[in-house]
mmCIF file of C-alpha atoms in Angstrom:
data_model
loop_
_atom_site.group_PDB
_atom_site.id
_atom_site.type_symbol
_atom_site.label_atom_id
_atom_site.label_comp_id
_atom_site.label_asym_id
_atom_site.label_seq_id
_atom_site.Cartn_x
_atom_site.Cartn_y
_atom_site.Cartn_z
ATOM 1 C CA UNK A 23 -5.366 6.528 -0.087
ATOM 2 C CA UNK A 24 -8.754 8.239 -1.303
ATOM 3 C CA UNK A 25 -11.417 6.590 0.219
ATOM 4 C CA UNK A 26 -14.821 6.407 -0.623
ATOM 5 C CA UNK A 27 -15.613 10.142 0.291
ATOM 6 C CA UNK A 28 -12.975 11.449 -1.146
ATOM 7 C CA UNK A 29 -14.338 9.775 -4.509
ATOM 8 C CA UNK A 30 -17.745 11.079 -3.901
ATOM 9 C CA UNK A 31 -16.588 14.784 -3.665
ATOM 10 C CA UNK A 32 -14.396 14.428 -6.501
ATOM 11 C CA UNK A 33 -16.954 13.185 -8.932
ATOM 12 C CA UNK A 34 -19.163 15.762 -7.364
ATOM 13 C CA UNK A 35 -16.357 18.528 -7.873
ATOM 14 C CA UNK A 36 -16.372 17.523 -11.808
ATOM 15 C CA UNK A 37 -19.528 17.795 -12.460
ATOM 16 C CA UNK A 38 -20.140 21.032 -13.023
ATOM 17 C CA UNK A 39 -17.419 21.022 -15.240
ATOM 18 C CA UNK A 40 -18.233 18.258 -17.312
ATOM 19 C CA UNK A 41 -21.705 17.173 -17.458
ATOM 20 C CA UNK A 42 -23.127 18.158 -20.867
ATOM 21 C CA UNK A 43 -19.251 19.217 -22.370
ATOM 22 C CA UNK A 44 -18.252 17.947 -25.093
ATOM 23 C CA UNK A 45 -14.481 16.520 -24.391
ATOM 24 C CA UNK A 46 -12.616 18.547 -26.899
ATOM 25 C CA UNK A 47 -9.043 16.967 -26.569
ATOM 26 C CA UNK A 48 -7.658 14.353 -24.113
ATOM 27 C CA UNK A 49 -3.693 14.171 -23.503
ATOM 28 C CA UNK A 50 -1.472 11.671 -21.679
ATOM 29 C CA UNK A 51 1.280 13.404 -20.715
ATOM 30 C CA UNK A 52 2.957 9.995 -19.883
ATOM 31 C CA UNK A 53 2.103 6.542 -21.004
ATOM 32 C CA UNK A 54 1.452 5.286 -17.759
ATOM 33 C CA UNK A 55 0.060 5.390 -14.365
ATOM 34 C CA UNK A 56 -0.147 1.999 -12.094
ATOM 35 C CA UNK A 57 -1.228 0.809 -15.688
ATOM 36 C CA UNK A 58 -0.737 2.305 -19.385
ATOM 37 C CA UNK A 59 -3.534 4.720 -20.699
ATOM 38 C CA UNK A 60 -5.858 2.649 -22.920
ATOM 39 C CA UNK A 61 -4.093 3.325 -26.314
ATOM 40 C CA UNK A 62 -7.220 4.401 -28.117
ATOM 41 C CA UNK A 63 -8.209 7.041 -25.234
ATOM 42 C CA UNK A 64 -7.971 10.033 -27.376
ATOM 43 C CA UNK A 65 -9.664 8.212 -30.282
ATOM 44 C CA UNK A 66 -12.655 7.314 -28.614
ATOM 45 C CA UNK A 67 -13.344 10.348 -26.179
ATOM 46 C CA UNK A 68 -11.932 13.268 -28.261
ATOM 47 C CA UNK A 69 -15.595 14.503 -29.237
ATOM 48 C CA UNK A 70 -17.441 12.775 -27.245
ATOM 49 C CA UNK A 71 -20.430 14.189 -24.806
ATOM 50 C CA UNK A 72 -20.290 13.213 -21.018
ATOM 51 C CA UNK A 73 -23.669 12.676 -20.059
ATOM 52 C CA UNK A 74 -22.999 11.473 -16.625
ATOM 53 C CA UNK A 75 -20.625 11.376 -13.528
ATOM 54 C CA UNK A 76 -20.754 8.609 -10.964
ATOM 55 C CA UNK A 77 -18.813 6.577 -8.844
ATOM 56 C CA UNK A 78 -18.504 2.710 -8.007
ATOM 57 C CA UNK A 79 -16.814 1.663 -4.817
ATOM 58 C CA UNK A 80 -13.593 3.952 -4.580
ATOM 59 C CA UNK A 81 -13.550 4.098 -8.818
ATOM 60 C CA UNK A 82 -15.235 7.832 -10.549
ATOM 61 C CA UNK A 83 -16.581 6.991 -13.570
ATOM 62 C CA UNK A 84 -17.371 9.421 -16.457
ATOM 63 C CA UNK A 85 -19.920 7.898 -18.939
ATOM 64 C CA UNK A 86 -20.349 9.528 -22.647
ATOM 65 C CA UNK A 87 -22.818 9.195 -25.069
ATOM 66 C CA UNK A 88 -20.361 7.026 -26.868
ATOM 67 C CA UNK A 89 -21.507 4.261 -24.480
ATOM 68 C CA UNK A 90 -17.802 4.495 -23.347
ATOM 69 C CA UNK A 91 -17.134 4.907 -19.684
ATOM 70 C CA UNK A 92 -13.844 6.135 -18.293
ATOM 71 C CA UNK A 93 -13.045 4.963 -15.134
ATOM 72 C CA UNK A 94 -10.473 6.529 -12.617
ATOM 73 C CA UNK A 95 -9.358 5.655 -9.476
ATOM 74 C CA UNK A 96 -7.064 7.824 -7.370
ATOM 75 C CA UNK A 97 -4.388 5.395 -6.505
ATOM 76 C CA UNK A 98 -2.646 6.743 -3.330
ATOM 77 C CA UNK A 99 -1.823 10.142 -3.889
ATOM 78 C CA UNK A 100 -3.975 11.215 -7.234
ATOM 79 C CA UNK A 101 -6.215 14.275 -7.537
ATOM 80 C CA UNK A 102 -8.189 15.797 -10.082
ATOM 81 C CA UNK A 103 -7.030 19.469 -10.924
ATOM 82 C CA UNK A 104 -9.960 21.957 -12.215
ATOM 83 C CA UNK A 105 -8.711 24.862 -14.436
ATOM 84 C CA UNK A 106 -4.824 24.665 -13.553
ATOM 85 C CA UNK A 107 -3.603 27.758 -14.270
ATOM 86 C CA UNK A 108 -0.227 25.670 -15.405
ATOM 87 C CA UNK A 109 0.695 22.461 -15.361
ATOM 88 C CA UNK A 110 2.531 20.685 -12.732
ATOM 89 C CA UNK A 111 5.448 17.716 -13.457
ATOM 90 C CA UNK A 112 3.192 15.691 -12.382
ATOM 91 C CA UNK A 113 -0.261 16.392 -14.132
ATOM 92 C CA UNK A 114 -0.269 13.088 -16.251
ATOM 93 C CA UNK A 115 -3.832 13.648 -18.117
ATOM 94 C CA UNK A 116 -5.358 16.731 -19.096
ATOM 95 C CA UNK A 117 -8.825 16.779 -20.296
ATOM 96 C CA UNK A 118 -10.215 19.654 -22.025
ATOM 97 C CA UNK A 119 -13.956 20.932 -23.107
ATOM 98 C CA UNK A 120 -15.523 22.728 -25.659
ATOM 99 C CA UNK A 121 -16.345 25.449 -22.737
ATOM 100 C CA UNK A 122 -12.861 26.137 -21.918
ATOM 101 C CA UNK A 123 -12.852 24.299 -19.335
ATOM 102 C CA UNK A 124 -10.088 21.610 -18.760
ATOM 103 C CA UNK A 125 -8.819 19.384 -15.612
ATOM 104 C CA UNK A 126 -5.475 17.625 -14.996
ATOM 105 C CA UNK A 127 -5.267 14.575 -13.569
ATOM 106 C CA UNK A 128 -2.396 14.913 -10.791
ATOM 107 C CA UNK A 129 -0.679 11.983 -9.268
ATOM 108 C CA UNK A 130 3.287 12.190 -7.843
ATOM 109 C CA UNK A 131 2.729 8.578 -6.946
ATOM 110 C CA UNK A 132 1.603 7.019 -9.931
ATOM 111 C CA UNK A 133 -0.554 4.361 -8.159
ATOM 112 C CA UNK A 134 -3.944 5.300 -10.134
ATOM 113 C CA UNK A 135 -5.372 4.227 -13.141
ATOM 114 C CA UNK A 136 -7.688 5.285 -15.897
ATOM 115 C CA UNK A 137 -8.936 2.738 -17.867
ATOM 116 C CA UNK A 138 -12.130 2.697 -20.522
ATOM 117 C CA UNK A 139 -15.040 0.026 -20.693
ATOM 118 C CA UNK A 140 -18.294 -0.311 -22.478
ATOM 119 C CA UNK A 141 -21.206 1.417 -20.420
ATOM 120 C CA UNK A 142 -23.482 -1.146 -20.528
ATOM 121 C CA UNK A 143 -21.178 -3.738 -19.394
ATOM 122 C CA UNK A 144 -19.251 -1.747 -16.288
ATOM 123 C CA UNK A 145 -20.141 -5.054 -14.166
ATOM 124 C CA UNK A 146 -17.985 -7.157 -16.467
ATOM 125 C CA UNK A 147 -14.929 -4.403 -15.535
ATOM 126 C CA UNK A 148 -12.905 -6.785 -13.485
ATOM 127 C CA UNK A 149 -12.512 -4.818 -10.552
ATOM 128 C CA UNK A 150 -16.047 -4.853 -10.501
ATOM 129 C CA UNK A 151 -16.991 -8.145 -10.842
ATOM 130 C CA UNK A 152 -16.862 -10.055 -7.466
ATOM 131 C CA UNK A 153 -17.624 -6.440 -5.387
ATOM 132 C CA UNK A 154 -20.127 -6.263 -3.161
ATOM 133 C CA UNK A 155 -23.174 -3.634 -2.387
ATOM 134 C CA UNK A 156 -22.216 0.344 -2.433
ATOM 135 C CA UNK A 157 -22.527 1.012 1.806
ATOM 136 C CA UNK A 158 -25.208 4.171 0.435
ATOM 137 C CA UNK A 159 -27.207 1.908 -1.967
ATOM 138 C CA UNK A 160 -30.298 0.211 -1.050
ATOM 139 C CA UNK A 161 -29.137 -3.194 -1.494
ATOM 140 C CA UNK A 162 -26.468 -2.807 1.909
ATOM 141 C CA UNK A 163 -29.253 -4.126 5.134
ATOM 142 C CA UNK A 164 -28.870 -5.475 8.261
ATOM 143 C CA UNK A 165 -30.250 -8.753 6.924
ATOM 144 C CA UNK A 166 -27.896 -8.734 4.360
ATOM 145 C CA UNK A 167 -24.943 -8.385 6.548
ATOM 146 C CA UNK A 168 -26.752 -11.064 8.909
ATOM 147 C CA UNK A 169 -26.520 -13.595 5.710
ATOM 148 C CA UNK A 170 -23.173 -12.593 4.543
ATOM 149 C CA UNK A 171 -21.269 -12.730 7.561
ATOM 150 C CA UNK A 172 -23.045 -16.195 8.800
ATOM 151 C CA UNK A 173 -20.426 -18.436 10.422
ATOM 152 C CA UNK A 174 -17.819 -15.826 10.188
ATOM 153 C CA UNK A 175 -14.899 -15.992 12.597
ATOM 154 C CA UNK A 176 -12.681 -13.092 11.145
ATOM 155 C CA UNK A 177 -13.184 -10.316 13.301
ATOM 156 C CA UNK A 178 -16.316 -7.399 12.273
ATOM 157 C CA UNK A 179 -13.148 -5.176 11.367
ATOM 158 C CA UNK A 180 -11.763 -7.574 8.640
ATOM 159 C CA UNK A 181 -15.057 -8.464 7.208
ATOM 160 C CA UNK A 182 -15.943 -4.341 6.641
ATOM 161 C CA UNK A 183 -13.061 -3.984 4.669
ATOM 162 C CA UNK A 184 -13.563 -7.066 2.545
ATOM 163 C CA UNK A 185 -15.042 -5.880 -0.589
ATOM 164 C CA UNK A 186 -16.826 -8.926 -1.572
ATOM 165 C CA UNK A 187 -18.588 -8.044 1.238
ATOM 166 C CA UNK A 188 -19.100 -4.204 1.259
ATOM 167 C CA UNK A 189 -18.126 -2.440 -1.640
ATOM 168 C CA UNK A 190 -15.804 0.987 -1.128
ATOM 169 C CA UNK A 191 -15.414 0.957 2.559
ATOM 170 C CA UNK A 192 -11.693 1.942 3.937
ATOM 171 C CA UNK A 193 -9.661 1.954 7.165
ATOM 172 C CA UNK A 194 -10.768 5.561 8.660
ATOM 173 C CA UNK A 195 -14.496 5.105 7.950
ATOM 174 C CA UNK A 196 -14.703 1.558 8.774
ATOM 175 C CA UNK A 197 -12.952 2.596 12.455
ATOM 176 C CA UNK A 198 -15.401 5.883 12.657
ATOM 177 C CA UNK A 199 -18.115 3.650 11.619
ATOM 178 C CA UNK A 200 -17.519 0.973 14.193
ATOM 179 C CA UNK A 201 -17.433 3.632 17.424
ATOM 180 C CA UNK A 202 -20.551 4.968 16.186
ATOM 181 C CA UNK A 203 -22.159 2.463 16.708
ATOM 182 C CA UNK A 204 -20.797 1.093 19.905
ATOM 183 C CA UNK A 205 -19.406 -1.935 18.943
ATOM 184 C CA UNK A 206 -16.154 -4.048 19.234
ATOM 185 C CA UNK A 207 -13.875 -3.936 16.228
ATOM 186 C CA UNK A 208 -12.473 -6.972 17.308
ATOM 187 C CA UNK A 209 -15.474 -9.007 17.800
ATOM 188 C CA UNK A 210 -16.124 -11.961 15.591
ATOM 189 C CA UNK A 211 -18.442 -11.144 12.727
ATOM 190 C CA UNK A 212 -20.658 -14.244 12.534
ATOM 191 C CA UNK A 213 -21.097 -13.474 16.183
ATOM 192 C CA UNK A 214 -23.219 -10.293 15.618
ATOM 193 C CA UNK A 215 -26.769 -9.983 16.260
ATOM 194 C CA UNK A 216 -29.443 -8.752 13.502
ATOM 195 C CA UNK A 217 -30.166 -5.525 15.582
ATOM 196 C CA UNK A 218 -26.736 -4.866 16.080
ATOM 197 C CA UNK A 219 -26.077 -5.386 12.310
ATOM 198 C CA UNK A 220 -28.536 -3.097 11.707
ATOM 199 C CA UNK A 221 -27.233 -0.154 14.134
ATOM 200 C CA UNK A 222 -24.008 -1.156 12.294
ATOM 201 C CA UNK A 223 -25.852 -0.257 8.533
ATOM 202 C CA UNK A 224 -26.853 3.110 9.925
ATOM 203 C CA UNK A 225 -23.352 4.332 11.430
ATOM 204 C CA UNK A 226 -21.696 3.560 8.154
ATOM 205 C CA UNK A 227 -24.400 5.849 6.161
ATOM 206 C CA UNK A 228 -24.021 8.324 9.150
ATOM 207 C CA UNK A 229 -20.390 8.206 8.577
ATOM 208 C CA UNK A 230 -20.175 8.594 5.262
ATOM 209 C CA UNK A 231 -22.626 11.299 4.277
ATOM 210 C CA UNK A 232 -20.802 13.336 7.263
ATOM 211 C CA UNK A 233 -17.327 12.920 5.457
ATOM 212 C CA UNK A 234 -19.188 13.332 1.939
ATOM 213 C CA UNK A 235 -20.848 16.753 2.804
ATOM 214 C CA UNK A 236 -17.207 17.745 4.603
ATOM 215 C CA UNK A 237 -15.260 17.326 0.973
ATOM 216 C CA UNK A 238 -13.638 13.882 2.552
ATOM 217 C CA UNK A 239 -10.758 13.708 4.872
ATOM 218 C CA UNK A 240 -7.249 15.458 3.771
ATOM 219 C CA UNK A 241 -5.074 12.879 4.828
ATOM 220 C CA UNK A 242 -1.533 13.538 2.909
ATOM 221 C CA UNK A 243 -1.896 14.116 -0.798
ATOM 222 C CA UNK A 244 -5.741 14.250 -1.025
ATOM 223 C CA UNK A 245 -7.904 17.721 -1.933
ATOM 224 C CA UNK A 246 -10.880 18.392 -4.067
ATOM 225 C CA UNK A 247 -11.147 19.717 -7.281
ATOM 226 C CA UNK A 248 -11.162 22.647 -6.430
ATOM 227 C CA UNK A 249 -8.255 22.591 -4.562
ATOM 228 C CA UNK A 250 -9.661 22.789 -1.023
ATOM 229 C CA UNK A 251 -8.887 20.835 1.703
ATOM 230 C CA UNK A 252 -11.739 18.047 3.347
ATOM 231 C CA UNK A 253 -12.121 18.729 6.971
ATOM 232 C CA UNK A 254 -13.745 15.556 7.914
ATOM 233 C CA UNK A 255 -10.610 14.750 9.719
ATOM 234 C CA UNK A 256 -11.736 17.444 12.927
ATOM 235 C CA UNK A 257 -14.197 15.356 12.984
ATOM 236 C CA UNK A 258 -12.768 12.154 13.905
ATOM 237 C CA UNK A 259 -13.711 10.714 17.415
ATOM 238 C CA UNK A 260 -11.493 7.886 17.119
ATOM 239 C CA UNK A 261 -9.042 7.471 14.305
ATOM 240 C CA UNK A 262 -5.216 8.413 14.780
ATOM 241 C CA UNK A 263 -6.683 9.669 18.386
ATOM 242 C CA UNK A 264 -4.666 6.642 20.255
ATOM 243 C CA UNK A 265 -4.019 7.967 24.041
ATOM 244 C CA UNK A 266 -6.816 10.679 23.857
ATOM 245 C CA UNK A 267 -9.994 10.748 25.809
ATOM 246 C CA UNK A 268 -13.300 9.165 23.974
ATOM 247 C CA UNK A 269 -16.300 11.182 24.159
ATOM 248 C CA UNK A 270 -17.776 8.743 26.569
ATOM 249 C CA UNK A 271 -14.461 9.620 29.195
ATOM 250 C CA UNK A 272 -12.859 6.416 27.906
ATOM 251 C CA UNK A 273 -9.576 6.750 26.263
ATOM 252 C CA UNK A 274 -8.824 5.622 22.571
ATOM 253 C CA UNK A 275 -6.435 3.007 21.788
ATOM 254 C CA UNK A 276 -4.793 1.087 18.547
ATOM 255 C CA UNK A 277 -3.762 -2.160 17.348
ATOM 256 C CA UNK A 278 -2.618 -3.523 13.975
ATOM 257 C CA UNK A 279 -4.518 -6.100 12.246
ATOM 258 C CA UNK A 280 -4.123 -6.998 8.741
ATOM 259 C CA UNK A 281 -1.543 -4.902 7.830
ATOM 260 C CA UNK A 282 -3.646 -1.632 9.152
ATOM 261 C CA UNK A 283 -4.103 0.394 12.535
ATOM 262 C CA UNK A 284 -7.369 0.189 14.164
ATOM 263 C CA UNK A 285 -7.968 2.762 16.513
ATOM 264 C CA UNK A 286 -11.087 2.193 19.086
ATOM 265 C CA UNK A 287 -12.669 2.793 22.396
ATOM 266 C CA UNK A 288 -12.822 0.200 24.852
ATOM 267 C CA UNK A 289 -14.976 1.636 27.190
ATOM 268 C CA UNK A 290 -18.085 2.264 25.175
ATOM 269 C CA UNK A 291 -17.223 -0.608 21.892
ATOM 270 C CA UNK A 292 -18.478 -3.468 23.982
ATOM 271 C CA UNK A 293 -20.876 -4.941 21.500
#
């Protein structure tokens, strides 16, 4: 599934196509993905201006001057398509401009969604309400994690993919993140000291920017816009590396917990 980075470099990837267009027609190919297409989609962004890209947790959102918002996410196996030549069986929404310009929205598994939502009240969007703080904003500290994860027993691993608690993060960074910063995937969360927490904050930016600025990880179905592959995966010092040699001269193993491998370094994830 697209992960946070992935989203990141997708909404960047659109950007320059659609930031100051004005949407000149909007077709569902189908009437579905995980969910139908809002019924009035074409009514209400045929002609409108997007003004801005962004993206909240693992949702790109594409705000008009409409004071409509559509959100996307990618599902499992969706991708944006910039300027397909032709379209592809399964390019279920195609969006074009009043530049020419046009993207499909490509998804074989049919696991995404695109829904629409007043602008000014994108915290009411239910999958927004209960989320927590974007891991890049501000708001994510190691005192807040200190006061969130008080009395927690659920191992540090659980808790980082909670998104009550963090907002966006997935499997592969939340692993990358952990090794970064040296500490125990398995160790309980409320068990965590404040400076460790805050070593913790700065391995998931590290993390993240690194995949951002490396167009994400192409795991499977994913690619950018532009139809290039993310490389962040060459990068990876411990996930799907189980029986390979750590940096550190340990060797990296994997267990399953909640439904999803974690992959780790004993030797140097003591915290």
């Amino acid at each position: 599934m697209p992960e946070l980075p992935e989203v990141e470099t997708t909404v960047r990837g659109l950007a320059p196509v659609l930031e100051g267009a004005v949407i000149a027609s909007i077709e569902a190919r189908r009437p579905d993905l995980r969910r139908p297409f809002p019924e009035d989609l074409r009514q209400r962004m045929t002609g409108a201006r997007v003004i801005a890209l962004g993206r909240r947790a693992k949702y790109g959102l594409i705000d008009t001057d409409r004071g409509d918002t559509m959100i996307f996410h990618l599902g499992m196996s969706g991708k944006w398509r910039v300027d397909p030549g032709e379209l592809l069986p399964h390019d279920h929404l195609l969006i074009e401009t009043d530049g020419g310009r046009s993207i499909a929205l490509n998804d074989p598994r049919r696991f995404g969604l695109v829904d629409l939502w007043r602008s000014d009240a994108l915290t009411a969007f239910p999958a927004f309400a209960a989320l927590g703080p974007e891991p890049l904003g501000p708001e994510l500290t190691g005192a807040y994690l200190y006061r969130a994860l008080a009395g927690r027993r659920a191992s540090i691993k659980l808790m980082l993919l909670d998104q009550r608690i963090v907002a966006g993060l997935g499997n592969i960074y939340v692993c990358e993140a952990l090794h970064l910063a040296h500490i125990s995937p398995k160790r309980a969360a409320g068990e965590l000291s404040r400076v460790k927490l805050d070593r913790l904050v700065e391995a998931i930016r590290a993390v993240l920017l690194s995949a951002i600025e490396a167009g994400g990880s192409s795991l499977r179905d994913y690619a950018r816009p532009d139809g290039e592959l993310g490389y962040f995966s060459k990068q990876f010092a411990v996930y799907g590396r189980e029986g390979l040699a750590c940096a550190c001269g340990g060797v990296v193993e994997r267990y399953a917990e909640g439904g999803r491998s974690t992959f780790w370094c004993p030797a140097c994830q003591r915290g």
